[in-house]
mmCIF file of C-alpha atoms and ligand atoms in Angstrom:
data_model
loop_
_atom_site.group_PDB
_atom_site.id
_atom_site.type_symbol
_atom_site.label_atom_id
_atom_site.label_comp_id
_atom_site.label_asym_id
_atom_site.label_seq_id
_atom_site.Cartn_x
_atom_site.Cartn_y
_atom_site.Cartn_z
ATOM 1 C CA UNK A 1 0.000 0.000 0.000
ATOM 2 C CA UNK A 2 0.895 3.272 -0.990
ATOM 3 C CA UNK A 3 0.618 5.511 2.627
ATOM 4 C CA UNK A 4 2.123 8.768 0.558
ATOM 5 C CA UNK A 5 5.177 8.996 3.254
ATOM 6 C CA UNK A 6 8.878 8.927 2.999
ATOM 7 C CA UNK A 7 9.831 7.414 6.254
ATOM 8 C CA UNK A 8 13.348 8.170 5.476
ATOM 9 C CA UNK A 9 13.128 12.054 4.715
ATOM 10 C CA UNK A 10 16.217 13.326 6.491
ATOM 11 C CA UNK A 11 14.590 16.871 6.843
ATOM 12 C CA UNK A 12 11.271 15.365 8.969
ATOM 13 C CA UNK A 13 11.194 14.746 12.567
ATOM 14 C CA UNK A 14 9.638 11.538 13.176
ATOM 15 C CA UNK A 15 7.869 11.606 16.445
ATOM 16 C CA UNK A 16 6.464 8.623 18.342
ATOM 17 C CA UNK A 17 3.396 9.861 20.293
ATOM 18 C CA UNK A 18 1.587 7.357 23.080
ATOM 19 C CA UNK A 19 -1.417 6.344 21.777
ATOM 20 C CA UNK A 20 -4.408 7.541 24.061
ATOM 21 C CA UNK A 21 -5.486 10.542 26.579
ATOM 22 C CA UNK A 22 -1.627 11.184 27.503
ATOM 23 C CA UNK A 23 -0.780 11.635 23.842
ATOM 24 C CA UNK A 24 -3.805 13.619 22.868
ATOM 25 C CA UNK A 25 -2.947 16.301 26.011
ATOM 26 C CA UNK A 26 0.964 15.622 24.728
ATOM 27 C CA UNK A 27 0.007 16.569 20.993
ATOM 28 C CA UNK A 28 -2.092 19.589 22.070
ATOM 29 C CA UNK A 29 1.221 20.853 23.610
ATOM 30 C CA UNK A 30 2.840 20.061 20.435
ATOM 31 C CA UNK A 31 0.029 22.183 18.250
ATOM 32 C CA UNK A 32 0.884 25.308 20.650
ATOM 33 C CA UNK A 33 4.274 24.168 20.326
ATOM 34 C CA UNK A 34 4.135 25.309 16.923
ATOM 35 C CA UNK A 35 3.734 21.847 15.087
ATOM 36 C CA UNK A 36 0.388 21.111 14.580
ATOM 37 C CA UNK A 37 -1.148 18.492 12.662
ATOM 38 C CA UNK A 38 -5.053 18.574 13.327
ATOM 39 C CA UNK A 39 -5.691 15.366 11.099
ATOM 40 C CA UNK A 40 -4.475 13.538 14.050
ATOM 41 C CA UNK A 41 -7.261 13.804 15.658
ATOM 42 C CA UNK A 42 -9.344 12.581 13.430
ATOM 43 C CA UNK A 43 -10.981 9.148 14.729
ATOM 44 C CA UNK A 44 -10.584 7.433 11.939
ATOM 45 C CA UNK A 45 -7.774 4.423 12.256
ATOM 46 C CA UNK A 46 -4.889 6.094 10.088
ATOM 47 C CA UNK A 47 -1.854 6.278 12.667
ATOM 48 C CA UNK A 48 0.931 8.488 10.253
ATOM 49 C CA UNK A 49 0.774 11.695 9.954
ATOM 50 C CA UNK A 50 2.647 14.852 8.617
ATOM 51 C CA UNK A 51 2.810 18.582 8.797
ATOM 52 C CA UNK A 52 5.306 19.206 5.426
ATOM 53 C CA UNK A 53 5.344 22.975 6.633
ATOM 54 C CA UNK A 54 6.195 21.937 10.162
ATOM 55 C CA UNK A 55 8.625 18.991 9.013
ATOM 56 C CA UNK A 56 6.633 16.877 11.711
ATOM 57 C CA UNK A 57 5.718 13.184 11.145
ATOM 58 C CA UNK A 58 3.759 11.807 13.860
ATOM 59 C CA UNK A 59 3.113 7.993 14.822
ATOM 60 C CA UNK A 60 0.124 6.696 16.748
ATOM 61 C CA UNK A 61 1.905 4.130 19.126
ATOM 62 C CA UNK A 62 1.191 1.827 21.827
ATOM 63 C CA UNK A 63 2.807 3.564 24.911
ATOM 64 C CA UNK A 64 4.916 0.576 25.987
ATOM 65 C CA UNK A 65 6.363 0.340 22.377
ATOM 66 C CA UNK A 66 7.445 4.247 22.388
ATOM 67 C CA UNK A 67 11.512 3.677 23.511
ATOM 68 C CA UNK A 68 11.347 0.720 20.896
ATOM 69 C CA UNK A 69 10.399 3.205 18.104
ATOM 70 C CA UNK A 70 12.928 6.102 19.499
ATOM 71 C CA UNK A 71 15.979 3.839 20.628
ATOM 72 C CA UNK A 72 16.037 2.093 17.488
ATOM 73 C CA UNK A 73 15.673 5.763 15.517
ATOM 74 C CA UNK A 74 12.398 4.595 13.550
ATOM 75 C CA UNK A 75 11.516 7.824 16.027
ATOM 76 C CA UNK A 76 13.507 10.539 16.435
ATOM 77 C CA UNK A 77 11.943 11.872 19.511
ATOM 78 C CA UNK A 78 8.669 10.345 21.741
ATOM 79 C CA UNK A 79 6.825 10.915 24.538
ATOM 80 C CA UNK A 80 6.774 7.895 27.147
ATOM 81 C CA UNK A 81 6.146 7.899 31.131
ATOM 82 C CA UNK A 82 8.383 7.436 32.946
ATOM 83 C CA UNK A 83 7.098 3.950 34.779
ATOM 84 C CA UNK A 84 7.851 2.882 31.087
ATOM 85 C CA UNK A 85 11.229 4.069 30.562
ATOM 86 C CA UNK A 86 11.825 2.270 34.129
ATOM 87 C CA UNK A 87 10.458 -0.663 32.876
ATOM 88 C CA UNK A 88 12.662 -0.686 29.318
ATOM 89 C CA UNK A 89 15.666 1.213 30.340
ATOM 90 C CA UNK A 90 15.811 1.797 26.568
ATOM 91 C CA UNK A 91 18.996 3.821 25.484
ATOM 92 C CA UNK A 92 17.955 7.079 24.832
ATOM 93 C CA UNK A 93 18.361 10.607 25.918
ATOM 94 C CA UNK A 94 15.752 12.032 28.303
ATOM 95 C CA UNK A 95 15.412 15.485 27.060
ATOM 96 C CA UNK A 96 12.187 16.777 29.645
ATOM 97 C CA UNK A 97 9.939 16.375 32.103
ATOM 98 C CA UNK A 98 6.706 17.276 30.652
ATOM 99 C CA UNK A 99 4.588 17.515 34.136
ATOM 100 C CA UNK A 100 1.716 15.969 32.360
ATOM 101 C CA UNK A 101 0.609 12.435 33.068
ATOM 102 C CA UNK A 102 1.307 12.257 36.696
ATOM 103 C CA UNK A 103 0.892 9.657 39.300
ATOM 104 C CA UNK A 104 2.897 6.692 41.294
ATOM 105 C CA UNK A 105 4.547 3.511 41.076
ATOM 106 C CA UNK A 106 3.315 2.130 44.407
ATOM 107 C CA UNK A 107 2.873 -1.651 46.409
ATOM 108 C CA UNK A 108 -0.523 -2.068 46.826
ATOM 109 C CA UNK A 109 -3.056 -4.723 49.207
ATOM 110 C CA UNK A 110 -5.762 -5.345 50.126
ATOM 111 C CA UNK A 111 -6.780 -3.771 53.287
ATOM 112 C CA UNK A 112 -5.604 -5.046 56.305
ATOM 113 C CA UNK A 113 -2.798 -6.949 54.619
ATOM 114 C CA UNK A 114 0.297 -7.848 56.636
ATOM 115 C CA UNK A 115 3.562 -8.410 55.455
ATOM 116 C CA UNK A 116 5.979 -11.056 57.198
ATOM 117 C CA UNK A 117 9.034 -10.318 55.713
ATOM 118 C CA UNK A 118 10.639 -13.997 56.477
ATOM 119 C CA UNK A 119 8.064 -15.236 53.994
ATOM 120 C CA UNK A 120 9.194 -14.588 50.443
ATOM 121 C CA UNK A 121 6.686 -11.800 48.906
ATOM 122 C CA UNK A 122 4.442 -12.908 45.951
ATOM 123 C CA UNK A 123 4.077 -9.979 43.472
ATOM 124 C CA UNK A 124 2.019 -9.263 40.899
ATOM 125 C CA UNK A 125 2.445 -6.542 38.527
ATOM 126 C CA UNK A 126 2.748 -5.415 34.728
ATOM 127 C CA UNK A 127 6.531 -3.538 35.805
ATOM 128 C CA UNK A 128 8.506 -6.909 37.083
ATOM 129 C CA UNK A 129 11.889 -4.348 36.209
ATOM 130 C CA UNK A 130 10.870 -1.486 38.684
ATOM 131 C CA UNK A 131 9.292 -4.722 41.092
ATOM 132 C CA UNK A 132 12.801 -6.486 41.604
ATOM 133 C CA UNK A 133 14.688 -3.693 41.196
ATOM 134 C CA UNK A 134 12.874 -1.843 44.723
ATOM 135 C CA UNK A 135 12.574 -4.707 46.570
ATOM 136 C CA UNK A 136 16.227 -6.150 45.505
ATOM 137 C CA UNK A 137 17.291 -2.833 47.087
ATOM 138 C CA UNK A 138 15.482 -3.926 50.106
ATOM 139 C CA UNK A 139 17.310 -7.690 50.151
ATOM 140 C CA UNK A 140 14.229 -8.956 49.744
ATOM 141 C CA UNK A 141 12.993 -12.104 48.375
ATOM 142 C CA UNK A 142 10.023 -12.002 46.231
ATOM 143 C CA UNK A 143 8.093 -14.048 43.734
ATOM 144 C CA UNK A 144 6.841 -12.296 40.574
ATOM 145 C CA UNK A 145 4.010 -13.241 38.571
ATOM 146 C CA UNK A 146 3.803 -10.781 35.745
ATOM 147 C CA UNK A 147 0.052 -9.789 33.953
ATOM 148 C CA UNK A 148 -0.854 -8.004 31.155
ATOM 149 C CA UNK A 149 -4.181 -5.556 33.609
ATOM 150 C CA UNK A 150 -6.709 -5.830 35.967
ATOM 151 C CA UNK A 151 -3.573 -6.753 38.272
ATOM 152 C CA UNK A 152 -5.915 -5.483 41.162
ATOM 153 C CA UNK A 153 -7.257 -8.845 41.026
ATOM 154 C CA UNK A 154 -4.596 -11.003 41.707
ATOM 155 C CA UNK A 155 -4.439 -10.581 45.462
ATOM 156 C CA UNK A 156 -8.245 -10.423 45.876
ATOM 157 C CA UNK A 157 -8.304 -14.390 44.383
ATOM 158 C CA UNK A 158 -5.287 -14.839 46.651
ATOM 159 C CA UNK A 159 -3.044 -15.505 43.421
ATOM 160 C CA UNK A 160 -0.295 -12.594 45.152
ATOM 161 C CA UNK A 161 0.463 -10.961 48.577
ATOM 162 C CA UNK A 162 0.585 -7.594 46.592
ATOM 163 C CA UNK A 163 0.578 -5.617 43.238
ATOM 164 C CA UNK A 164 2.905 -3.151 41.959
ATOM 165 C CA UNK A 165 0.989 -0.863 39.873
ATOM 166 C CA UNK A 166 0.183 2.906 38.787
ATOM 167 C CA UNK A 167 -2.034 4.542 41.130
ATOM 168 C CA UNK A 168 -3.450 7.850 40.060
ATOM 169 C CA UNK A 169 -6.403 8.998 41.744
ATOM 170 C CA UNK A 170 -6.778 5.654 44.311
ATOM 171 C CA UNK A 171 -9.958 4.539 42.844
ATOM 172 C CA UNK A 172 -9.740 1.564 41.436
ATOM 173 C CA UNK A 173 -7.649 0.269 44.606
ATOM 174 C CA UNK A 174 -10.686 1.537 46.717
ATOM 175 C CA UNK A 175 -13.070 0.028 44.814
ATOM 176 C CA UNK A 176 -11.625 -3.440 44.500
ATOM 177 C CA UNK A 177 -10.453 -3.465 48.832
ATOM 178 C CA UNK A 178 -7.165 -2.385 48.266
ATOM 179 C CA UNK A 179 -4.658 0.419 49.541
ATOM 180 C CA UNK A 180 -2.012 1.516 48.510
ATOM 181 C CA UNK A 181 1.230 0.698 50.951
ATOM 182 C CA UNK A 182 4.619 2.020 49.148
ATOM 183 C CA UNK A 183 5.310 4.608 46.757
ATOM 184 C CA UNK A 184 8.279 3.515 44.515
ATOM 185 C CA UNK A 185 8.361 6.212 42.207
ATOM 186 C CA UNK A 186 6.785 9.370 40.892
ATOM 187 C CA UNK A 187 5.927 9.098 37.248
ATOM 188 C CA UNK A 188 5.575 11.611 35.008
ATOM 189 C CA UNK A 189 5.664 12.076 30.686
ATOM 190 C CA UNK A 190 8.777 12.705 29.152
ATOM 191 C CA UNK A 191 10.462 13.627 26.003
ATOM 192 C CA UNK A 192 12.657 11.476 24.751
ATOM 193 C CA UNK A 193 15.169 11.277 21.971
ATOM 194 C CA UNK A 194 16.816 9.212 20.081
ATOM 195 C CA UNK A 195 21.348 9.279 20.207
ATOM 196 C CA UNK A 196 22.239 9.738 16.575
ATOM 197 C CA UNK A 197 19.260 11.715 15.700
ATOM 198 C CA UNK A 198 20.064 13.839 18.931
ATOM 199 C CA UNK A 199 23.790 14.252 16.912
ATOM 200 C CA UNK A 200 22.440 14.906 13.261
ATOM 201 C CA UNK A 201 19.161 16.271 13.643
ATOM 202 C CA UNK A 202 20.247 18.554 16.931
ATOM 203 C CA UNK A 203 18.998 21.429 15.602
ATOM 204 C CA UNK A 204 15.134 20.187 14.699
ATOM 205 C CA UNK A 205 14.708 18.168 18.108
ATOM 206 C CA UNK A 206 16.308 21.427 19.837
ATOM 207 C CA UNK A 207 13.725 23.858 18.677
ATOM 208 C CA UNK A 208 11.091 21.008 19.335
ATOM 209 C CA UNK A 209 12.066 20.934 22.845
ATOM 210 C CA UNK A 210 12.590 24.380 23.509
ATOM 211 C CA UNK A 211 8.357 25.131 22.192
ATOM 212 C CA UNK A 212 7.941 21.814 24.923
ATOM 213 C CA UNK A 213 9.939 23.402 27.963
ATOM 214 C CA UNK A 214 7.854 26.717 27.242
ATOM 215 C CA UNK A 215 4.687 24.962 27.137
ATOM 216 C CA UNK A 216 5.521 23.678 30.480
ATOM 217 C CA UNK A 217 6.931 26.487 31.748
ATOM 218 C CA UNK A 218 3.681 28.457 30.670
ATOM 219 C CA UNK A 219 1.453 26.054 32.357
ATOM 220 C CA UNK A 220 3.450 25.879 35.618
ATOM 221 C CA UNK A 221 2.886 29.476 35.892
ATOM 222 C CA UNK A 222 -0.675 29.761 35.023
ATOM 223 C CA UNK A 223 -1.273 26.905 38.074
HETATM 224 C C1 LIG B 301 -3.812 2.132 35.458
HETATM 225 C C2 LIG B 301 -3.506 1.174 36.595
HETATM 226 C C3 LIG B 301 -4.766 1.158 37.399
HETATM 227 C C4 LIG B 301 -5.380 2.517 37.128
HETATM 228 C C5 LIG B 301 -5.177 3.421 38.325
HETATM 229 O O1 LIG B 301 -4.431 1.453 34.446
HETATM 230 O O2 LIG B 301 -3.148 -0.105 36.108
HETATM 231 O O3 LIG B 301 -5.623 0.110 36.998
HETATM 232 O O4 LIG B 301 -4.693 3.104 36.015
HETATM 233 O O5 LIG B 301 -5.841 4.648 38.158
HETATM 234 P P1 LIG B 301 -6.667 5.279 39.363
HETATM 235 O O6 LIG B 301 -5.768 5.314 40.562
HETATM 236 O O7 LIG B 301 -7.015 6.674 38.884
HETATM 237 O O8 LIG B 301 -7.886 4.454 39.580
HETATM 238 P P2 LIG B 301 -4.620 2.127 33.021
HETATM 239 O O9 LIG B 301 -5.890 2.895 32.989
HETATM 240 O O10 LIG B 301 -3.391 2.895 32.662
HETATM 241 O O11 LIG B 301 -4.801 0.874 32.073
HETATM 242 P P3 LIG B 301 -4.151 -0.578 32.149
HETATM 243 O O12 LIG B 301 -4.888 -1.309 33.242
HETATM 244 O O13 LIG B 301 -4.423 -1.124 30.797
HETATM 245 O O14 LIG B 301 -2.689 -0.431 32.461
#
């Protein structure tokens, strides 16, 4: 099939945006920004799209597959949390902290739980990186069983002690029983970039991130 695209036009900057309500608040950034692209938007199921006057290209993709895209330099920039750049440790450079997208990385029970920490820890969770990595710091044994979402549910059929998961505003903990124990990590969106396109297209992804940091820096001050 013919999409109409050069995916190797050197004077483009390919951008990998998260599929969902994070990229759609990301790309409305990116229209103030000064790259706008309005067909994105559009709900039909197309997922490339360009602004020639910009020299934009943007890519619909699944969040977890944004550092594949950028690392790899079929992106030259992206927007990823950062529970998923955790979770990847792709090799990229993290340019900014786009203060959008925010909420934790926390252990989470059901109420009343208590731990015994001589009894290795079962775990369930769709992060098993950020899981071993905070509870190896801890010399801790644990057991993880990794799932793919509703993780809430695994210590409500007794299939974990715990979950490590994203909590943002507590619901869905509160209304399944559970509560959250630990906070591991703050997450927040960032802008990533790729290494060699951070060498040979500096200039493009610099202006790109400099229209970012004022977006942010415009809404910090209006809050
Ligand atoms: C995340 C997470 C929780 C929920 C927490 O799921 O896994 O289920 O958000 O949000 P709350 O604290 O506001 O209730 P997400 O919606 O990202 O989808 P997923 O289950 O497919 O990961």
């Amino acid at each position: 099939m013919n999409t109409g695209f050069d995916p190797v036009a050197q004077d483009f900057l390919n951008v990998a945006l998260p599929k969902g309500r994070l990229g759609e608040r990301v790309y409305a950034m990116l229209a103030q920004a000064g790259y706008p692209c309005p067909e994105l938007l559009d709900p039909k199921r197309k997922l490339i799209f360009e602004n020639p006057e910009a020299k934009v290209r943007y890519f619909w993709v699944k969040p977890s597959d944004v550092p594949a895209y950028v690392e790899r330099g079929a992106a030259d920039v992206g927007v990823a949390g950062k529970d998923i750049l955790l979770e990847y440790a792709p090799s990229v450079y993290e340019l900014l902290d786009l203060n959008i997208g925010k909420c934790r990385m926390c252990v989470a029970a059901l109420e009343g739980f208590r731990d015994d920490p001589d009894r290795r820890l079962r775990v369930a969770t769709e992060f098993p990186r950020i899981a071993r990595s905070y509870y190896s710091a801890q010399s801790r044994d644990i057991d993880v069983v990794r799932l793919h979402g509703s993780i809430e549910i695994a210590p409500i059929l007794g299939l974990t002690d715990v979950i490590v998961d994203i909590v943002e505003t507590g619901t869905t903990l509160r209304e399944n029983g559970l509560r959250p124990y630990e906070t591991i990590v703050e997450i927040s969106a960032r802008l990533i970039a790729n290494k060699v396109s951070y060498k040979f297209k500096h200039e493009a992804i610099q202006a790109l991130f400099e229209g970012l940091r004022e977006q942010v820096a415009q809404k910090e001050a209006a809050q």
